Coordinates of C-alpha atoms and ligand atoms in Angstrom, one line a residue:
X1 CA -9.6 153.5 51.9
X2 CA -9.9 151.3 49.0
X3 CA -12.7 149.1 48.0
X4 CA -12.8 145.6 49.2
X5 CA -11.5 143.2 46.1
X6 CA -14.0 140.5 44.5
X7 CA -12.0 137.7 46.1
X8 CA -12.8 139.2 49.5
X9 CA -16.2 140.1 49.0
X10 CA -16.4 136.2 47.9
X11 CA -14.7 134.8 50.6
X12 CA -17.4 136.3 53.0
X13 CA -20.4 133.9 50.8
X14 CA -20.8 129.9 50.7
X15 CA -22.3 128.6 47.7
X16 CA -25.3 126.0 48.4
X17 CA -26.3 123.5 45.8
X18 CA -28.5 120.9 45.0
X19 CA -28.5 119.4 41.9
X20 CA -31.8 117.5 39.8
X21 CA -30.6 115.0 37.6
X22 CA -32.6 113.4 34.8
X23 CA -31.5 110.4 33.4
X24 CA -33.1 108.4 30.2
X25 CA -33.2 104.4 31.6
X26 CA -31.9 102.6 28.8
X27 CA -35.0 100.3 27.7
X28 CA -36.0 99.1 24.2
X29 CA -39.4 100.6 24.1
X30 CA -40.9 103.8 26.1
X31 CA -42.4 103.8 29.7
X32 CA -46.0 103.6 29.1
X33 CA -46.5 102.1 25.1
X34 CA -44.2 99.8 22.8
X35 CA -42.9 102.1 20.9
X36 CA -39.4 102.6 20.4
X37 CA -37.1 104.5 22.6
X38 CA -34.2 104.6 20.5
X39 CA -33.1 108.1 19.9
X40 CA -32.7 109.7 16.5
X41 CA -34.9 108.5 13.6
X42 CA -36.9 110.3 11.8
X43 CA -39.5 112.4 13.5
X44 CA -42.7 111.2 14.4
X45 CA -42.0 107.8 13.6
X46 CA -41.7 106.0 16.9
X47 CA -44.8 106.7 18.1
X48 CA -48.6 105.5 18.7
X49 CA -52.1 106.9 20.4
X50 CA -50.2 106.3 24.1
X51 CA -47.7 108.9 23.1
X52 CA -49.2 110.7 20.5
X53 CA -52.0 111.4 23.6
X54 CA -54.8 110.2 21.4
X55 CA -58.3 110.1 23.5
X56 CA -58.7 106.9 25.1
X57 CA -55.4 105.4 24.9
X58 CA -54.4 103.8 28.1
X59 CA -50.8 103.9 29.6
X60 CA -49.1 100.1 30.7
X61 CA -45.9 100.2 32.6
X62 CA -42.7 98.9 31.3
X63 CA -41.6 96.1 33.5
X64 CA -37.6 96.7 32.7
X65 CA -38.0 100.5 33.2
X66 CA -38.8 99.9 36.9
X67 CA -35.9 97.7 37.3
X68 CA -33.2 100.0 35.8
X69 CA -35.0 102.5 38.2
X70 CA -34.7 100.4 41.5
X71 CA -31.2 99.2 40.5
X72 CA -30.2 102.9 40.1
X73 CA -32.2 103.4 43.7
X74 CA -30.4 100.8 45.1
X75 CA -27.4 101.9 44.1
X76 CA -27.4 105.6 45.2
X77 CA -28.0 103.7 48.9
X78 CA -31.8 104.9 48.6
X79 CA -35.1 103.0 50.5
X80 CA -37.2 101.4 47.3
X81 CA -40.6 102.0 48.5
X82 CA -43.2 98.5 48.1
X83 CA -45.5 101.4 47.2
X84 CA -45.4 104.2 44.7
X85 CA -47.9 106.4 43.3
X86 CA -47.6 107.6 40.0
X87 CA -49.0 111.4 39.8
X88 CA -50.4 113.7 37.0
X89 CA -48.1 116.7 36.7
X90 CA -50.4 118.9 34.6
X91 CA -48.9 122.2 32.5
X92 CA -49.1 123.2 29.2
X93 CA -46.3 122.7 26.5
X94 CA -46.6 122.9 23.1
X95 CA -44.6 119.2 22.7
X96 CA -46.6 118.2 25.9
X97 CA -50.0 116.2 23.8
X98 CA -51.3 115.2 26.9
X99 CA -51.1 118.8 28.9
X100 CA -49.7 116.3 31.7
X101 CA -46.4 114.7 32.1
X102 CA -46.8 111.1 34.3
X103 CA -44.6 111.7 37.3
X104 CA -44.1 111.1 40.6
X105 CA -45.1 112.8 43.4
X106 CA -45.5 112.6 47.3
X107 CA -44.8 108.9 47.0
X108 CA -41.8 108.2 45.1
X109 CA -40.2 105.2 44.3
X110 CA -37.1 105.8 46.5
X111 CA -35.8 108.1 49.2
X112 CA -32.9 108.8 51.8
X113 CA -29.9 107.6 49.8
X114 CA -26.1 109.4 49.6
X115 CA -23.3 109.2 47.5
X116 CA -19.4 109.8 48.7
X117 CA -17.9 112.4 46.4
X118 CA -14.1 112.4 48.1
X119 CA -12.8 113.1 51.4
X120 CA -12.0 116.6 52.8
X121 CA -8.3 117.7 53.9
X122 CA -9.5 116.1 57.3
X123 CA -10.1 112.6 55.0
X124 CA -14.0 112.6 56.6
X125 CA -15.8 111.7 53.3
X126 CA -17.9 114.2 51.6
X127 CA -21.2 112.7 51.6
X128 CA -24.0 114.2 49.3
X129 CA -27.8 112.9 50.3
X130 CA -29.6 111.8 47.8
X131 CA -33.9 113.0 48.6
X132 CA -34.9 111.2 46.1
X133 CA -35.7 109.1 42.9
X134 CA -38.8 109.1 41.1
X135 CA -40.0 107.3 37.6
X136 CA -41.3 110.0 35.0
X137 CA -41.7 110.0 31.0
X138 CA -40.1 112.4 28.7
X139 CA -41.7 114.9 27.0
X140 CA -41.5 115.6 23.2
X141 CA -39.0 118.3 21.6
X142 CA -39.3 121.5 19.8
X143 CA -37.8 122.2 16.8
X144 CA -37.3 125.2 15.9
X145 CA -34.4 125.4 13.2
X146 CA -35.6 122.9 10.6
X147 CA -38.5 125.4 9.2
X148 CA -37.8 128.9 8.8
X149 CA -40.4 130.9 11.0
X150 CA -42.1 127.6 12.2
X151 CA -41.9 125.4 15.4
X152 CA -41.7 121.6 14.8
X153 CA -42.8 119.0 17.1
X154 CA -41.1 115.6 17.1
X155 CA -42.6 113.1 19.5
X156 CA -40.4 110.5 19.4
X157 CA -39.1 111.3 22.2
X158 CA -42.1 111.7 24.4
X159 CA -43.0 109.0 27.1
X160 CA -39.0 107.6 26.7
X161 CA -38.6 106.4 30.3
X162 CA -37.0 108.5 33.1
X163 CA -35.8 108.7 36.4
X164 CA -35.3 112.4 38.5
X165 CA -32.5 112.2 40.8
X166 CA -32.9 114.9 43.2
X167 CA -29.8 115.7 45.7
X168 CA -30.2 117.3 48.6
X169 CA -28.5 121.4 49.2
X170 CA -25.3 119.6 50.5
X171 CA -22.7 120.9 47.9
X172 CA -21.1 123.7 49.1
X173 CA -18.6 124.9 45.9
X174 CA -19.0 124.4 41.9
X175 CA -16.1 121.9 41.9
X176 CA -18.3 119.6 44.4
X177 CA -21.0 119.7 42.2
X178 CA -18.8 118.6 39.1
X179 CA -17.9 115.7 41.6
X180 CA -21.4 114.9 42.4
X181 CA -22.3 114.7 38.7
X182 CA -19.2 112.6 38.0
X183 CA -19.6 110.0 40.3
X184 CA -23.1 109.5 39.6
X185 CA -22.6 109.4 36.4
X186 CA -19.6 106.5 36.9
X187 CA -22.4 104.6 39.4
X188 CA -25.1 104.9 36.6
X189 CA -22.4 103.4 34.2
X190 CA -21.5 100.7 36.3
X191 CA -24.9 99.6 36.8
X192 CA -25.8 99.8 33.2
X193 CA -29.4 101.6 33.3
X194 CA -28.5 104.4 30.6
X195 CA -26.2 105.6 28.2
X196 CA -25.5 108.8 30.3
X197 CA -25.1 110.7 27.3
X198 CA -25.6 114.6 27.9
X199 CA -24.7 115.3 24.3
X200 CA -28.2 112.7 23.2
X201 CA -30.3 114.2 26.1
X202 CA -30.4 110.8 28.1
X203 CA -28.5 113.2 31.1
X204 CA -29.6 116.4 31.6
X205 CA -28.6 118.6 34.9
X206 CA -30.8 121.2 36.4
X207 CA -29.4 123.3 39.9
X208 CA -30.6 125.0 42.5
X209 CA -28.3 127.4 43.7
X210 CA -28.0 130.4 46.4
X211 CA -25.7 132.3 48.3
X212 CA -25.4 132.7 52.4
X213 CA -22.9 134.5 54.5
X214 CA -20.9 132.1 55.9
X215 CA -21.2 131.1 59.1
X216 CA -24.7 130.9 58.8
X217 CA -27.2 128.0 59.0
X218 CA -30.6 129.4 57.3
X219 CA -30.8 128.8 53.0
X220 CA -30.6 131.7 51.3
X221 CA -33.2 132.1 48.0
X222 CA -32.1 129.8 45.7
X223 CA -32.6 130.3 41.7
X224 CA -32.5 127.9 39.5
X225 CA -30.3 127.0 36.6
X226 CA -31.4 125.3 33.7
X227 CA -29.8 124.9 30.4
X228 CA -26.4 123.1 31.1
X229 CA -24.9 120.9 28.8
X230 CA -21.7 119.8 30.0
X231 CA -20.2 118.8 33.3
X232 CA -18.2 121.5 32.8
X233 CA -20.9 124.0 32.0
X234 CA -22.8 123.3 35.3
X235 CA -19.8 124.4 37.2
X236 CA -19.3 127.5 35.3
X237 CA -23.0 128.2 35.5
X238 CA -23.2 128.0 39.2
X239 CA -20.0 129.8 39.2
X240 CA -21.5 132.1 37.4
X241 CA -24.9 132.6 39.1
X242 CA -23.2 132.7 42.7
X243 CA -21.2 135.3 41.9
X244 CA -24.3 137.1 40.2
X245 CA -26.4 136.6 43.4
X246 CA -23.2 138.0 45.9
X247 CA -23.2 141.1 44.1
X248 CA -26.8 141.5 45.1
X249 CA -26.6 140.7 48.5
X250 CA -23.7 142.8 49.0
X251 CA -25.7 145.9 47.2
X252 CA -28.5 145.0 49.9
X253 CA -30.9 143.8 47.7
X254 CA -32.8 140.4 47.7
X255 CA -32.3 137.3 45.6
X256 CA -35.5 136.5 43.5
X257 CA -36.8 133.1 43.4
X258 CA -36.3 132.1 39.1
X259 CA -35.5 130.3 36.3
X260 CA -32.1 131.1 34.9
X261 CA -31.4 129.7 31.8
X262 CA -27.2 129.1 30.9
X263 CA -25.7 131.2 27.9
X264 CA -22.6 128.5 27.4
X265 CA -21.2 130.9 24.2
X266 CA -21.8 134.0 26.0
X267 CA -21.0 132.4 29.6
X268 CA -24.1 134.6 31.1
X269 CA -27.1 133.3 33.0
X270 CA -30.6 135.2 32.2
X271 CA -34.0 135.0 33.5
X272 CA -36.3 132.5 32.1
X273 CA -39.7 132.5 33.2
X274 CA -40.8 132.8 36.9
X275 CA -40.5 129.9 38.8
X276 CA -43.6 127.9 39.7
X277 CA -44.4 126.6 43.3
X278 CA -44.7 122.8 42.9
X279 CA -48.6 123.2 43.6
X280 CA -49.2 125.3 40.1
X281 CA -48.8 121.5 38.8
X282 CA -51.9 120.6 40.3
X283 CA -50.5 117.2 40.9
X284 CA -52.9 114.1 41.3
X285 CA -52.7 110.4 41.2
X286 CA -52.8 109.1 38.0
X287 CA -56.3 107.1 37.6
X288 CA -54.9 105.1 34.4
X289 CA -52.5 103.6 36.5
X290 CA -52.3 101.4 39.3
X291 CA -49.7 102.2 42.6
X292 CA -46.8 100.2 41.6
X293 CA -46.8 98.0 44.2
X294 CA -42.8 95.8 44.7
X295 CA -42.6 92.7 46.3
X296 CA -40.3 93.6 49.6
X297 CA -38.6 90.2 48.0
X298 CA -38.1 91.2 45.1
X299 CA -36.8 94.6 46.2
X300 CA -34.3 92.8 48.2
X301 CA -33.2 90.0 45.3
X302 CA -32.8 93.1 43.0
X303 CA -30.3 94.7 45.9
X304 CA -28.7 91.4 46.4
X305 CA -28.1 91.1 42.6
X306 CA -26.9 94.5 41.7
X307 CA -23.6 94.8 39.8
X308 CA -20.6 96.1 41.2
X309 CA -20.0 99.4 42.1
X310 CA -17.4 101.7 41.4
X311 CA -15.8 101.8 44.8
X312 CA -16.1 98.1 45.4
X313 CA -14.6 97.4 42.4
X314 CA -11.7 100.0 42.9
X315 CA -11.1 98.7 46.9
X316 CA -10.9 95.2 44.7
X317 CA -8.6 95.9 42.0
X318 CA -6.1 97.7 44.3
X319 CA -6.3 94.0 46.9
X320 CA -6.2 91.5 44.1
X321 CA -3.9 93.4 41.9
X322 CA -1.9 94.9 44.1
X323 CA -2.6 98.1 41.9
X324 CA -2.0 101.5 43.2
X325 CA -4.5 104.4 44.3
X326 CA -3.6 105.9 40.6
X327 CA -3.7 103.6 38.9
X328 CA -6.6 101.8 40.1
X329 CA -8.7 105.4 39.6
X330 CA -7.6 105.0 35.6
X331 CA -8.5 101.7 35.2
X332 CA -11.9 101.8 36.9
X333 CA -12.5 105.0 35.3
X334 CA -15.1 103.1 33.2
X335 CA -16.7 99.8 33.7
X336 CA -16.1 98.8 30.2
X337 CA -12.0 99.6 30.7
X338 CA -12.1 97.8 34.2
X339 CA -13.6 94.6 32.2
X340 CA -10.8 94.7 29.5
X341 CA -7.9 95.2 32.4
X342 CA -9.6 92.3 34.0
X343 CA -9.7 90.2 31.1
X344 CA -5.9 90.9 30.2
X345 CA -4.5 90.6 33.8
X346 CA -6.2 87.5 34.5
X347 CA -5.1 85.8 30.9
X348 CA -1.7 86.7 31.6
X349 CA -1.1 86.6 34.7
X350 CA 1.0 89.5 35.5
X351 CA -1.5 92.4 36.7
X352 CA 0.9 94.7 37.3
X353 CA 2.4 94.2 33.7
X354 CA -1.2 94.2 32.2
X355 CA -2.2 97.8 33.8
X356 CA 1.4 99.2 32.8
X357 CA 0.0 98.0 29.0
X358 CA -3.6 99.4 29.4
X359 CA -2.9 102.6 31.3
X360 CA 0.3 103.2 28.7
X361 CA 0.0 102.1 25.1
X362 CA -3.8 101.0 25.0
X363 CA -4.9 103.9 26.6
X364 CA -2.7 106.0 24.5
X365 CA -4.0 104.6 20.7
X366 CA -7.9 105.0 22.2
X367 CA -7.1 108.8 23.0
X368 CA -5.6 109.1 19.7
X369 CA -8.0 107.4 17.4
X370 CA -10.7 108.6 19.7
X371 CA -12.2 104.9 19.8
X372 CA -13.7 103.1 22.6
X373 CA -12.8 100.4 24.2
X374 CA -15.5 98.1 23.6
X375 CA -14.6 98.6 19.5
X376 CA -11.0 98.8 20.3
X377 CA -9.4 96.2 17.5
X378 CA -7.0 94.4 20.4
X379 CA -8.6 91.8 22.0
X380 CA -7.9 91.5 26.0
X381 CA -6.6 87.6 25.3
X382 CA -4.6 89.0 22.3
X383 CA -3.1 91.6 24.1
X384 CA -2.3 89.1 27.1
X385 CA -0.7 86.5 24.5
X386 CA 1.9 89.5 23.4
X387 CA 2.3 89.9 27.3
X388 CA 3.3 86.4 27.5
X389 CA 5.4 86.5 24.1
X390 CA 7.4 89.3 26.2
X391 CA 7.9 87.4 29.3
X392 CA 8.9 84.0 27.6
X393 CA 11.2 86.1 26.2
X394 CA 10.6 85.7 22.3
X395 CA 10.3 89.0 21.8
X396 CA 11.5 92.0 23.7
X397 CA 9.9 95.4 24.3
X398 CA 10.5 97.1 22.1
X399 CA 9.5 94.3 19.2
X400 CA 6.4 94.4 21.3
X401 CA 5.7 97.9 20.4
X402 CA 6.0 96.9 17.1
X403 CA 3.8 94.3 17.2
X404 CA 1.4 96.0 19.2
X405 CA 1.7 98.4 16.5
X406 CA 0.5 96.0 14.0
X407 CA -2.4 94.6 16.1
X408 CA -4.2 97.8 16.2
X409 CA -3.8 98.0 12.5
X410 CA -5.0 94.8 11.6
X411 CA -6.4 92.9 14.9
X412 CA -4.1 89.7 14.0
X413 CA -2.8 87.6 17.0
X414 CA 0.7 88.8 18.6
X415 CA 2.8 85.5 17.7
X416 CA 1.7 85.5 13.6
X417 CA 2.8 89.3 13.6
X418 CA 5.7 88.3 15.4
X419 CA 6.9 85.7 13.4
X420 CA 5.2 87.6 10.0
X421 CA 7.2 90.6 10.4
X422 CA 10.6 88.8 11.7
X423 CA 10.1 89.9 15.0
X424 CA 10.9 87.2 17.0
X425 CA 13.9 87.7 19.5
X426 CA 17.3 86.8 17.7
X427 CA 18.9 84.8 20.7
X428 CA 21.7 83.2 18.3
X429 CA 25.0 84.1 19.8
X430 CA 27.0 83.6 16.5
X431 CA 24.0 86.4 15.1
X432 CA 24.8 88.6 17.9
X433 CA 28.4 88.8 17.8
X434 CA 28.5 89.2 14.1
X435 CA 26.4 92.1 14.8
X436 CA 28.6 93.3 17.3
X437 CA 32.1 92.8 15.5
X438 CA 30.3 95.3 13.0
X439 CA 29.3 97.8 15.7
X440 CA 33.0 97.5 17.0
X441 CA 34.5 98.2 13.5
X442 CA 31.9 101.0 12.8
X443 CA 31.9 103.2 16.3
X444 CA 36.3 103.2 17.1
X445 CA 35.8 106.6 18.7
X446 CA 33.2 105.3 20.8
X447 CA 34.9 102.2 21.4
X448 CA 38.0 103.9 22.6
X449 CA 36.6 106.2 25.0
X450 CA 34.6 103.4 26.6
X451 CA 38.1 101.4 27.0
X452 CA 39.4 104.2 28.6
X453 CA 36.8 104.2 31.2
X454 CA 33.8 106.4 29.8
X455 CA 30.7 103.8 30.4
X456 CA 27.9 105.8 29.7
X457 CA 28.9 105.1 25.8
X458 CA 27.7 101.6 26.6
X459 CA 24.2 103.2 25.8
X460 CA 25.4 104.5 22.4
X461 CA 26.8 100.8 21.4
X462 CA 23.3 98.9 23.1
X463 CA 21.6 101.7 20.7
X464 CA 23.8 101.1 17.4
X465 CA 23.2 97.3 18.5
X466 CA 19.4 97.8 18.6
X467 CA 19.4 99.5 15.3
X468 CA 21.0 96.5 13.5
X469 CA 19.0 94.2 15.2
X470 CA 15.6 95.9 14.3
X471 CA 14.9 95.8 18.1
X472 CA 15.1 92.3 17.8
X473 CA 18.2 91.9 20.6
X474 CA 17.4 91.8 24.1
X475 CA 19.4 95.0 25.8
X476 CA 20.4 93.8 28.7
X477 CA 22.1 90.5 27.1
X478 CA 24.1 93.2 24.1
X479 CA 24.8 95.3 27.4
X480 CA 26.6 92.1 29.2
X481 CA 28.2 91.2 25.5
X482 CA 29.6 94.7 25.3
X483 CA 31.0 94.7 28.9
X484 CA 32.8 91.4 28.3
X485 CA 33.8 91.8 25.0
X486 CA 35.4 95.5 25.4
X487 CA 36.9 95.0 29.1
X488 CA 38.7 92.0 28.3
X489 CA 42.3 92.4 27.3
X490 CA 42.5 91.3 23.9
Ligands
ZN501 ZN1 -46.1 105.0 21.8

């Protein structure tokens, strides 16, 4: 008998994960001071005695922390509490000044939300809960590559304002989890509370992870895996760790409770230090603070006012617009994309014309230039007068290109290209037949062959046609000239 393969050994396991997402709020200055929260700058610049932790400095609450916080709440479909507590989470680390990090703890600011990930093969939507979503500061960051042999500390970056998002154990493969992270990271963008930046540190991902037979109910030991800096790297991590975990179970050992950090160049977990039970933080309110208290109104004006989500704004594109699932998905993919679409369909008129444009050619010169959209050098209204230049017919598509061409160079309107670069449709009938006694006298081969019944070379004289005209003749009116002018007996 041979030895069961890995694939069958796997298919025996279910992965389990819940994911802790921490996500810089994008405010001017930091949670509990005035200092800056921008991030770079020189180190140890933004700072003061709040954040440097000097003795007697007293923490004040950013007011527009606490709304990006309860507008990302609201948004993940969470209950804002009208009372939170903030909490003392005490341990010691060298960029840490204060040997506390000012959390929260058994009363957050919001619980009991979900997010929908997809649907399964059944279409019942995947629905990940969301435990919770507290308000916390940063801490600072060790450097340890600028001084040979030396640890740095920069603090700029200590008491920048954050929020935890913690998910409940409810994804059940690595591509789930990608999901998860994907679709909060869209809602976050929508709702503009961060730059959601993994790369800058403003969204870092932590996961708890274990392994169960399937067919089981109970949670196996989970581990933890820290250390992830791409979407991509969390699911190869928990990939990683899963399968790392199976092969224990199925030797008959046990799963220990840890720390795993990610190896991303050598795709490897390995042990970090032993995890700590959340009451080795010796959490307790924090007396320098106040409970934040909410007005229930306000709570509920702030709900009432939030910005659009992603799947609202999807479900409205595809009923307004008319747009398909696809193309609605592309459009949407970003809030800042949607806008431009918006902008562009609603100048011109045409939606479906405007998202063939957007998905096609604009999407096509931002993935090659790697720009975004909000830099891209075509305005929406410029882009939608060049829509307009096409369906008034003065120039035809493939001018367009041309002139689209142009506008991305040099961010000057359609119809001064256009007329600049003698683009404009040549509608002149005298023009067109000159040009086409010349395509006649040029292409007799051709011309005989289609007389004698071969149509298809109708493309070759439309294209020799084209060429003379500089794109400038409209195809389908050369197509009808060709067809008179050849089938007639002369
Ligand atoms: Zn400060």
């Amino acid at each position: 008998m041979t030895a069961p393969t890995m694939d069958a050994l796997l298919a025996n396991w279910e992965m389990v994960v819940g994911l802790e997402v921490h996500c810089q709020l994008k405010t001017n200055s930091k949670a509990f001071c005035g200092c800056s929260a921008a991030y770079g700058g020189q180190p140890n610049t933004n700072v003061c005695p709040v954040c440097l932790a000097l003795p007697g400095a007293l923490p004040v609450l950013n007011g527009r922390a606490v709304e990006l916080a309860t507008t990302a709440a609201l948004a993940l479909n969470c209950t804002v509490h009208p009372v939170s507590v903030f909490a003392r989470k005490n341990y010691f680390y060298p960029d840490l000044p204060k040997g506390y990090q000012i959390s929260q703890f058994d009363q957050p600011l919001a619980t009991g939300g979900h997010v929908d990930i997809g649907r399964r093969a059944d279409s019942s939507p995947i629905r990940i809960g969301v435990t919770r979503v507290h308000m916390e500061e940063d801490a600072g960051k060790s450097v340890h590559d600028r001084y040979p042999g030396v640890t740095a500390i920069d603090l700029n970056r200590s008491g920048v304002p954050l929020i935890e998002i913690v998910s409940e154990p409810d994804m059940r493969s690595a591509e789930e989890a990608g999901a998860y992270l994907r679709v909060l990271k869209q809602i976050l963008e929508y709702m503009d509370v961060s730059d959601d930046s993994m790369e800058e540190g403003s969204l870092r991902v932590d996961a708890n992870v274990s392994a169960r037979r399937r067919g089981e109910t109970a949670l196996g030991t989970k581990t933890e895996v820290k250390n992830m800096n791409s979407f991509s790297g969390v699911e190869r991590a928990l990939e990683v760790e899963w399968i790392r975990q199976v092969g224990v179970l199925e030797a008959g050992g046990t799963v220990q409770q840890q720390t795993m950090l990610w190896d991303g160049a050598a795709q490897q977990v390995r042990p970090s230090r032993t995890k700590e039970g959340s009451h080795d933080y010796r959490y307790f309110p924090e007396p320098d603070l106040p409970p934040l208290v909410l007005a229930i109104d306000w709570i509920a004006k702030m709900r009432h006012d939030l910005p659009e989500l992603p799947a609202d704004r999807r479900a409205r594109f595809a009923k307004d617009y008319g747009l398909g699932e696809y193309d609605v998905d592309l459009i949407t993919a970003n809030p800042r994309l949607a806008d431009y679409y918006e902008s562009v369909a609603r100048a011109h008129g045409d939606p479906k014309a405007a998202a063939n444009w957007v998905m096609g050619d604009v999407l096509a010169q931002l993935k090659t230039t790697g720009q975004d959209i909000t830099t891209f050098r075509v305005r929406p209204q410029d882009l939608a007068g060049l829509l307009n230049l096409m369906r008034d017919g003065v120039v035809t598509h493939t001018a367009a290109r041309q002139v689209f061409a142009r506008m991305v160079a040099t961010g000057d309107a359609p119809a001064q290209i256009a007329e600049r670069e003698g683009l404009v449709k040549v509608n002149d009938d005298g023009q067109l037949a000159g040009w086409l006694d010349e395509v006649i006298a040029e292409h007799p081969a051709e011309v005989e062959r289609f007389r004698a019944g071969e149509k298809k070379l109708q493309g070759v004289l439309i294209g020799a046609m084209m060429k003379k005209s500089r794109g400038r003749a409209d195809a389908k009116q050369i197509g009808a000239m060709i067809a008179k002018r050849l089938t007639s007996n002369e």
